[in-house]
Coordinates of C-alpha atoms in Angstrom, one line a residue:
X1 CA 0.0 0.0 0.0
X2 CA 3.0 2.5 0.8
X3 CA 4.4 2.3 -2.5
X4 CA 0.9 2.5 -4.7
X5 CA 0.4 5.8 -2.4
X6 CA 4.4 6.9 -3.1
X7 CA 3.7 6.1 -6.6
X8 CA 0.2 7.9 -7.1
X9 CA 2.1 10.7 -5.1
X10 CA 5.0 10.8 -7.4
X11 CA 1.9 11.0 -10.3
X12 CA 0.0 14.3 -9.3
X13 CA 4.0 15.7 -8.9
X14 CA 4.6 14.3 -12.3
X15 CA 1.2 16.0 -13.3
X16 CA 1.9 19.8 -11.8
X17 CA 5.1 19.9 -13.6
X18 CA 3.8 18.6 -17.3
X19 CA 7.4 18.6 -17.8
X20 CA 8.2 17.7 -21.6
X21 CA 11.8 15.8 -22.5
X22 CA 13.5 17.2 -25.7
X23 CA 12.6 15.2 -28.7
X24 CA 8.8 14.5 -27.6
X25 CA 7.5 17.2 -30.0
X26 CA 9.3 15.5 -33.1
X27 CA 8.1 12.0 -31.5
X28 CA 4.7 13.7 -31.7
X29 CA 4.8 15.3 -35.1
X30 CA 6.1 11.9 -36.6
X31 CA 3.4 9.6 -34.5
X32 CA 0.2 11.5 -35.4
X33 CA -1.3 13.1 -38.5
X34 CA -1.8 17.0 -38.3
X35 CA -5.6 17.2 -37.2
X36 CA -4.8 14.9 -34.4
X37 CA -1.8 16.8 -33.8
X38 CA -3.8 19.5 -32.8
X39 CA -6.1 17.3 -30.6
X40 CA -3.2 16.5 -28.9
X41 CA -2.1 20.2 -28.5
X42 CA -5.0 21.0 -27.0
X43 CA -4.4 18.8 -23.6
X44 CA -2.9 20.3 -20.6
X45 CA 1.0 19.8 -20.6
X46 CA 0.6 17.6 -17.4
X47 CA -1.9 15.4 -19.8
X48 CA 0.5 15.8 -22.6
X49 CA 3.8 14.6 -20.6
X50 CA 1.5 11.1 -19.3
X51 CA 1.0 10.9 -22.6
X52 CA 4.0 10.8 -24.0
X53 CA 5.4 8.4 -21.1
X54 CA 2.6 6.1 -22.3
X55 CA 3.7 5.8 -25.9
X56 CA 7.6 5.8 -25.0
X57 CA 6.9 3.2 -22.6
X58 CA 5.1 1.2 -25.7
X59 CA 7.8 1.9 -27.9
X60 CA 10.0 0.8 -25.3
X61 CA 8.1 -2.2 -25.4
X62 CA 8.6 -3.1 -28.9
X63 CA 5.4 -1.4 -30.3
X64 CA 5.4 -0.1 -33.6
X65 CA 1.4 0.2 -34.5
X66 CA 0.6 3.1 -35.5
X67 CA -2.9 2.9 -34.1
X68 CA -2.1 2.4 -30.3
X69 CA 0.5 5.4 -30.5
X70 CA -1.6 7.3 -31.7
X71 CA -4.1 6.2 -29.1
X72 CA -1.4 6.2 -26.3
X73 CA -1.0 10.3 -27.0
X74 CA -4.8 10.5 -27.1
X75 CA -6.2 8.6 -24.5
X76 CA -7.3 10.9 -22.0
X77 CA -7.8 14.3 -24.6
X78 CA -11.5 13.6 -23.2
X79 CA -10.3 15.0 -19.4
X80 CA -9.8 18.7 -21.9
X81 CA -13.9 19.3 -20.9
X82 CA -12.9 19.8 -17.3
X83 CA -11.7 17.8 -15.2
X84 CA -9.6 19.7 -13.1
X85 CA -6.8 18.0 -10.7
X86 CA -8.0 17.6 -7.5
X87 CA -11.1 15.9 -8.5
X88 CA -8.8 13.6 -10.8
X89 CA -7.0 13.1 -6.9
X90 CA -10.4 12.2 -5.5
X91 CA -11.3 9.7 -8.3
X92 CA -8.1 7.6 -7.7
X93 CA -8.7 7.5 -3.8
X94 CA -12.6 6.9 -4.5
X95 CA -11.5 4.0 -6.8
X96 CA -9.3 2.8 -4.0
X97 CA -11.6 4.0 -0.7
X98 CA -14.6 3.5 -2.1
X99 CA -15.1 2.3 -5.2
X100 CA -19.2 2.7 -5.2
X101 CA -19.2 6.4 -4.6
X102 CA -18.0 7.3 -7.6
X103 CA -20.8 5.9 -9.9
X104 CA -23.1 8.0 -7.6
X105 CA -20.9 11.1 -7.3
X106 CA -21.2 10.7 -11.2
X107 CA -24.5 10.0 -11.8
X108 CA -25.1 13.8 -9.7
X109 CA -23.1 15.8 -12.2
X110 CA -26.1 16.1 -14.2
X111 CA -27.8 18.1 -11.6
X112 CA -25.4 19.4 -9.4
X113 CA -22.5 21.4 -11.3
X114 CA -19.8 20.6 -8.3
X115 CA -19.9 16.8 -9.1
X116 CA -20.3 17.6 -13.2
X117 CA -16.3 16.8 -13.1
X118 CA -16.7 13.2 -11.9
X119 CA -19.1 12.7 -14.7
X120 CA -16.8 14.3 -16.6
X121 CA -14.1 11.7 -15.4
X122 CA -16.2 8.8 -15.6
X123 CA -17.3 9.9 -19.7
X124 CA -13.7 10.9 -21.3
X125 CA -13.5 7.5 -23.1
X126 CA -16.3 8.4 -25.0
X127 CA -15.8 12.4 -25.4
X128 CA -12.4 11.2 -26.6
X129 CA -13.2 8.9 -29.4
X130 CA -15.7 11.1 -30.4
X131 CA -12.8 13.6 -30.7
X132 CA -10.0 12.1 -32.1
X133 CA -12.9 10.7 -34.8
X134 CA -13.9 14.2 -36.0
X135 CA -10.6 14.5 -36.0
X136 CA -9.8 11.9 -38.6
X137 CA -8.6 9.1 -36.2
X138 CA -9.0 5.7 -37.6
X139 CA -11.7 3.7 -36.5
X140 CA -8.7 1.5 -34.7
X141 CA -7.9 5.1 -32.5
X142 CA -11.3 5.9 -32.0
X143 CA -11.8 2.2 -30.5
X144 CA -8.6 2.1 -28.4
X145 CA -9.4 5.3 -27.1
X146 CA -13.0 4.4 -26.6
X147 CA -12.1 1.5 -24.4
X148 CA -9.3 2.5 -22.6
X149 CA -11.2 1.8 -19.3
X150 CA -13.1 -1.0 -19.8
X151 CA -12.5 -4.1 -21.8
X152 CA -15.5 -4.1 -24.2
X153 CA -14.1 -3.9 -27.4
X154 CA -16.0 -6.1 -30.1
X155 CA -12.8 -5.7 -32.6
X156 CA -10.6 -9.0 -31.7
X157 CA -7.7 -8.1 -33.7
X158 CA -7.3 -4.8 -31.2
X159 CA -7.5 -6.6 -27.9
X160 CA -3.8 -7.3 -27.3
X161 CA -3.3 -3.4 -28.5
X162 CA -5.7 -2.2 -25.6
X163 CA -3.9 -4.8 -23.0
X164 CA -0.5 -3.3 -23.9
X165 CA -2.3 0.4 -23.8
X166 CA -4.3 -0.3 -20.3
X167 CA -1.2 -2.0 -18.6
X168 CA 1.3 1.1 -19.4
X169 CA -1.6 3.5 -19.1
X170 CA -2.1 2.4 -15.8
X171 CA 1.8 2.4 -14.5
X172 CA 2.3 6.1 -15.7

């Protein structure tokens, strides 16, 4: 337990500073196409940096598809609605703490405009695809992207794509 809190810790640290290493913009300009481009512009530089430690860590990996690197520096462009940071902090200890509030807490964004953000939270997936599809993200992007949370994807060819993007997404 210490190290998952050091570790989610380190995260929000990691977050605050949105810290970019030199050669991530020509990693980004060579991995996706110019309208996504500017999707991916249009995160936060905290958002941007997880990012881009998601698709190095792919690459690092051995990944070479174009599809979940483009997803891996799209993911969360759904969180660009508002979802500002210490809500983010509450929906990781909620997930931990209590894992049934945050439905709830969700569900009550549509009538109270303090909670809006965990809907917000709960719903990027989708406000993401939908995104990255106007766009001109492939329907492989839009999927990956889609899904990133859950594990519904009807396309079998993509499933070992959204493992590798869900199991790095969720150590950076």
């Amino acid at each position: 337990m210490l190290a998952r809190t050091r570790y989610r810790t380190a995260q929000v640290f990691r977050h605050l500073s949105g810290c970019l290493r030199r050669g991530d913009g020509a990693l980004v300009a060579a991995t996706l196409p110019p309208g996504l481009l500017a999707l991916f512009e249009s995160q936060q530089p905290g958002d941007q940096a997880h990012a881009l430690r998601v698709c190095r860590r792919l690459l690092e990996q051995g990944h070479c598809e174009p599809a979940l690197l483009q997803a891996a520096l799209l993911h969360d462009v759904g969180k660009v609605v508002g979802v500002p940071l210490p809500y983010r902090v509450a929906v990781v200890l909620l997930r931990w703490l209590a894992p049934g509030w945050l439905p709830r807490l969700a569900a009550g964004g549509e009538q109270r405009r303090w909670l809006q953000p965990f809907a917000s939270s709960r719903d990027h997936p989708a406000l993401g695809a939908r995104l990255a599809a106007e766009a001109g993200a492939t329907l492989a992007v839009v999927a990956l992207i889609a899904h990133h949370q859950d594990e519904t994807i009807v396309d079998q060819q993509l499933i070992p794509l959204l493992q590798a993007l869900q199991a790095v997404d969720d150590r950076s």
